[in-house]
Amino acid sequence: VSRPVRAVVFLREPRSLLLSIYKQMRKDPTDPLRSQAGVAHLEIEEFYNHPVASAYVENFQTRYLALAEGRLDPRAIAEIRAARSREAIEQAVLEAHRRQGTPSARDLLARALERLGECWLVGLSHRLDDAMTLLAQRLGWAPFGPAPRLNESPDRRRVQDLPPSVLRRMDELTVLDQALYAEALHRAGKEAPARRAA
């Protein structure tokens, strides 16, 4: 883009994110995972072991941060500029990613950590109010106040209530996300918002 951009990212504790994705898939009939045969009716442990569902959730945040803003090569940029439909643009982007190949786990994490380091603000979902306070302070805005919780699931299961076998599978699926989240925790601790005197 032709002007400076400030990237802001919010990360979620990896197990909590996986549980949330499962709950969302079960609740929302328009969720993309529900279109996969039988996925909508899977119990939680079956879900994390299903080939499509597990591929979708595996290191979800690391993959998103590392790949979502993939650098496009000059050929892809030319194809996108020449495209006359959304489908043609999507095809050009997919082809660019195919040409780049699938990065190794090590490269994927390295890219995600690099992008995290480039972000102007790193927030944590369980400390949302702190992140919003820091955002307001950095922009010189009035405080936002407590953030409303508008998308709570009717499924009241919590991570700590899950069976050990499910927790082990979650940990297998989030090895890279755990490392990314640890770095985000470290950074968020260094960037805590200034507290106003009472």
CSV table of C-alpha atoms in Angstrom, one decimal:
chain,number,residue,atom,x,y,z
A,1,VAL,CA,0.0,0.0,0.0
A,2,SER,CA,1.1,3.6,-0.5
A,3,ARG,CA,1.0,4.6,3.2
A,4,PRO,CA,2.4,3.2,6.5
A,5,VAL,CA,0.3,0.4,8.0
A,6,ARG,CA,0.3,-0.6,11.6
A,7,ALA,CA,-0.4,-4.3,12.0
A,8,VAL,CA,-2.2,-5.4,15.1
A,9,VAL,CA,-2.5,-9.1,16.0
A,10,PHE,CA,-4.5,-10.9,18.8
A,11,LEU,CA,-3.5,-14.4,19.7
A,12,ARG,CA,-5.4,-17.0,21.8
A,13,GLU,CA,-4.1,-19.7,24.1
A,14,PRO,CA,-3.8,-22.7,21.7
A,15,ARG,CA,-5.9,-25.2,23.5
A,16,SER,CA,-8.6,-22.6,24.0
A,17,LEU,CA,-8.6,-21.8,20.3
A,18,LEU,CA,-9.0,-25.4,19.3
A,19,LEU,CA,-11.9,-25.9,21.7
A,20,SER,CA,-13.5,-22.7,20.4
A,21,ILE,CA,-13.2,-23.9,16.7
A,22,TYR,CA,-14.9,-27.1,17.6
A,23,LYS,CA,-17.7,-25.3,19.4
A,24,GLN,CA,-18.1,-22.9,16.5
A,25,MET,CA,-18.3,-25.7,14.0
A,26,ARG,CA,-21.0,-27.5,16.1
A,27,LYS,CA,-23.0,-24.3,16.6
A,28,ASP,CA,-22.9,-22.5,13.2
A,29,PRO,CA,-24.5,-24.2,10.2
A,30,THR,CA,-22.5,-22.0,7.8
A,31,ASP,CA,-19.1,-22.9,9.3
A,32,PRO,CA,-16.9,-24.2,6.4
A,33,LEU,CA,-15.9,-27.3,8.3
A,34,ARG,CA,-19.5,-28.5,8.4
A,35,SER,CA,-19.5,-29.0,4.7
A,36,GLN,CA,-17.1,-31.9,5.2
A,37,ALA,CA,-19.0,-35.2,5.3
A,38,GLY,CA,-19.8,-36.2,8.9
A,39,VAL,CA,-17.6,-33.6,10.6
A,40,ALA,CA,-20.6,-31.7,12.2
A,41,HIS,CA,-21.6,-34.8,14.1
A,42,LEU,CA,-18.2,-35.8,15.5
A,43,GLU,CA,-17.5,-35.9,19.2
A,44,ILE,CA,-14.6,-33.8,20.3
A,45,GLU,CA,-11.9,-36.4,20.3
A,46,GLU,CA,-13.1,-37.8,16.9
A,47,PHE,CA,-13.0,-34.2,15.6
A,48,TYR,CA,-9.3,-33.6,16.5
A,49,ASN,CA,-8.4,-37.0,14.9
A,50,HIS,CA,-10.4,-36.5,11.7
A,51,PRO,CA,-8.1,-36.0,8.7
A,52,VAL,CA,-9.8,-32.9,7.4
A,53,ALA,CA,-10.6,-31.3,10.8
A,54,SER,CA,-7.1,-31.9,12.2
A,55,ALA,CA,-5.5,-30.5,9.1
A,56,TYR,CA,-7.7,-27.4,9.4
A,57,VAL,CA,-6.9,-26.7,13.1
A,58,GLU,CA,-3.2,-27.8,13.2
A,59,ASN,CA,-1.0,-24.8,14.3
A,60,PHE,CA,-3.9,-22.6,13.1
A,61,GLN,CA,-2.4,-19.3,14.4
A,62,THR,CA,1.2,-20.0,13.2
A,63,ARG,CA,0.0,-20.9,9.7
A,64,TYR,CA,-2.2,-17.8,9.5
A,65,LEU,CA,0.4,-15.4,10.7
A,66,ALA,CA,3.2,-17.0,8.5
A,67,LEU,CA,1.2,-17.4,5.3
A,68,ALA,CA,-1.8,-15.0,5.3
A,69,GLU,CA,0.3,-12.2,4.1
A,70,GLY,CA,2.5,-14.2,1.8
A,71,ARG,CA,4.8,-12.2,-0.3
A,72,LEU,CA,3.7,-12.5,-3.9
A,73,ASP,CA,6.2,-12.9,-6.7
A,74,PRO,CA,6.3,-10.5,-9.7
A,75,ARG,CA,4.5,-13.1,-11.9
A,76,ALA,CA,1.6,-13.4,-9.4
A,77,ILE,CA,1.3,-9.6,-9.1
A,78,ALA,CA,1.1,-9.3,-12.9
A,79,GLU,CA,-1.5,-12.1,-13.1
A,80,ILE,CA,-3.6,-10.4,-10.3
A,81,ARG,CA,-3.5,-7.1,-12.2
A,82,ALA,CA,-4.6,-8.8,-15.4
A,83,ALA,CA,-7.4,-10.7,-13.7
A,84,ARG,CA,-11.0,-9.9,-14.7
A,85,SER,CA,-12.8,-11.8,-12.0
A,86,ARG,CA,-12.5,-12.7,-8.3
A,87,GLU,CA,-12.0,-16.3,-9.3
A,88,ALA,CA,-9.0,-15.4,-11.5
A,89,ILE,CA,-7.4,-13.4,-8.6
A,90,GLU,CA,-7.9,-16.4,-6.2
A,91,GLN,CA,-6.4,-18.7,-8.8
A,92,ALA,CA,-3.3,-16.5,-9.2
A,93,VAL,CA,-2.8,-16.3,-5.4
A,94,LEU,CA,-3.2,-20.1,-5.1
A,95,GLU,CA,-0.7,-20.6,-8.0
A,96,ALA,CA,1.8,-18.3,-6.3
A,97,HIS,CA,1.6,-20.2,-3.0
A,98,ARG,CA,2.0,-23.5,-5.0
A,99,ARG,CA,5.2,-22.2,-6.6
A,100,GLN,CA,6.5,-21.2,-3.2
A,101,GLY,CA,5.9,-24.7,-1.9
A,102,THR,CA,5.0,-25.8,1.6
A,103,PRO,CA,7.4,-24.5,4.2
A,104,SER,CA,8.9,-26.8,6.8
A,105,ALA,CA,7.6,-26.5,10.4
A,106,ARG,CA,10.8,-24.7,11.3
A,107,ASP,CA,10.4,-22.2,8.5
A,108,LEU,CA,6.7,-21.8,9.3
A,109,LEU,CA,7.4,-20.9,12.9
A,110,ALA,CA,10.3,-18.6,11.9
A,111,ARG,CA,8.1,-16.7,9.5
A,112,ALA,CA,5.3,-16.4,12.1
A,113,LEU,CA,7.7,-15.1,14.7
A,114,GLU,CA,9.2,-12.6,12.3
A,115,ARG,CA,5.7,-11.3,11.5
A,116,LEU,CA,4.9,-11.2,15.2
A,117,GLY,CA,8.0,-9.0,15.7
A,118,GLU,CA,6.8,-6.7,12.9
A,119,CYS,CA,3.4,-6.1,14.5
A,120,TRP,CA,2.8,-2.7,16.1
A,121,LEU,CA,0.7,-4.3,18.8
A,122,VAL,CA,0.4,-7.9,20.0
A,123,GLY,CA,-2.7,-8.7,22.1
A,124,LEU,CA,-3.8,-11.8,23.9
A,125,SER,CA,-7.5,-12.7,23.9
A,126,HIS,CA,-7.5,-13.5,27.6
A,127,ARG,CA,-6.1,-10.1,28.3
A,128,LEU,CA,-8.3,-8.2,25.8
A,129,ASP,CA,-9.0,-5.3,28.1
A,130,ASP,CA,-5.3,-4.7,28.6
A,131,ALA,CA,-4.6,-4.8,24.9
A,132,MET,CA,-7.4,-2.4,24.1
A,133,THR,CA,-6.1,0.0,26.9
A,134,LEU,CA,-2.6,-0.2,25.3
A,135,LEU,CA,-4.1,0.5,21.9
A,136,ALA,CA,-5.9,3.6,23.1
A,137,GLN,CA,-2.8,4.8,24.9
A,138,ARG,CA,-0.6,4.4,21.8
A,139,LEU,CA,-3.1,6.2,19.6
A,140,GLY,CA,-3.8,8.9,22.2
A,141,TRP,CA,-7.4,8.0,22.4
A,142,ALA,CA,-9.7,7.9,25.4
A,143,PRO,CA,-9.9,4.4,27.0
A,144,PHE,CA,-12.4,2.0,25.5
A,145,GLY,CA,-13.5,0.5,28.8
A,146,PRO,CA,-14.2,-3.2,29.2
A,147,ALA,CA,-14.7,-5.1,26.0
A,148,PRO,CA,-18.1,-6.8,25.6
A,149,ARG,CA,-18.3,-10.5,25.2
A,150,LEU,CA,-20.8,-10.9,22.3
A,151,ASN,CA,-20.0,-14.4,20.9
A,152,GLU,CA,-20.1,-16.7,23.8
A,153,SER,CA,-20.9,-20.3,23.1
A,154,PRO,CA,-23.8,-22.1,24.8
A,155,ASP,CA,-21.5,-25.0,25.2
A,156,ARG,CA,-20.0,-24.3,28.6
A,157,ARG,CA,-17.1,-26.9,28.3
A,158,ARG,CA,-13.8,-25.5,29.4
A,159,VAL,CA,-10.3,-26.8,28.4
A,160,GLN,CA,-9.6,-28.0,32.0
A,161,ASP,CA,-12.7,-30.2,31.8
A,162,LEU,CA,-11.5,-32.1,28.8
A,163,PRO,CA,-10.2,-35.7,29.1
A,164,PRO,CA,-6.4,-36.2,29.1
A,165,SER,CA,-6.5,-37.9,25.7
A,166,VAL,CA,-8.1,-34.8,24.1
A,167,LEU,CA,-5.6,-32.5,25.8
A,168,ARG,CA,-2.7,-34.7,24.5
A,169,ARG,CA,-4.1,-34.5,21.0
A,170,MET,CA,-4.6,-30.7,21.3
A,171,ASP,CA,-1.0,-30.4,22.3
A,172,GLU,CA,0.1,-32.5,19.3
A,173,LEU,CA,-1.8,-30.2,17.0
A,174,THR,CA,-0.5,-27.0,18.5
A,175,VAL,CA,3.3,-27.5,18.9
A,176,LEU,CA,4.1,-24.5,16.8
A,177,ASP,CA,1.3,-22.4,18.2
A,178,GLN,CA,2.5,-23.0,21.7
A,179,ALA,CA,5.9,-21.6,20.8
A,180,LEU,CA,4.3,-18.6,19.0
A,181,TYR,CA,2.0,-18.0,22.0
A,182,ALA,CA,4.9,-18.1,24.4
A,183,GLU,CA,6.6,-15.3,22.5
A,184,ALA,CA,3.4,-13.3,22.4
A,185,LEU,CA,3.1,-13.8,26.2
A,186,HIS,CA,6.6,-12.5,26.6
A,187,ARG,CA,6.0,-9.5,24.4
A,188,ALA,CA,2.7,-8.7,26.0
A,189,GLY,CA,4.4,-8.7,29.5
A,190,LYS,CA,7.0,-6.2,28.3
A,191,GLU,CA,4.3,-4.0,26.7
A,192,ALA,CA,1.7,-3.9,29.5
A,193,PRO,CA,-0.4,-0.7,29.4
A,194,ALA,CA,0.5,2.1,31.9
A,195,ARG,CA,-1.8,1.9,34.9
A,196,ARG,CA,-3.5,5.2,36.0
A,197,ALA,CA,-3.3,6.1,39.6
A,198,ALA,CA,-6.6,5.7,41.4
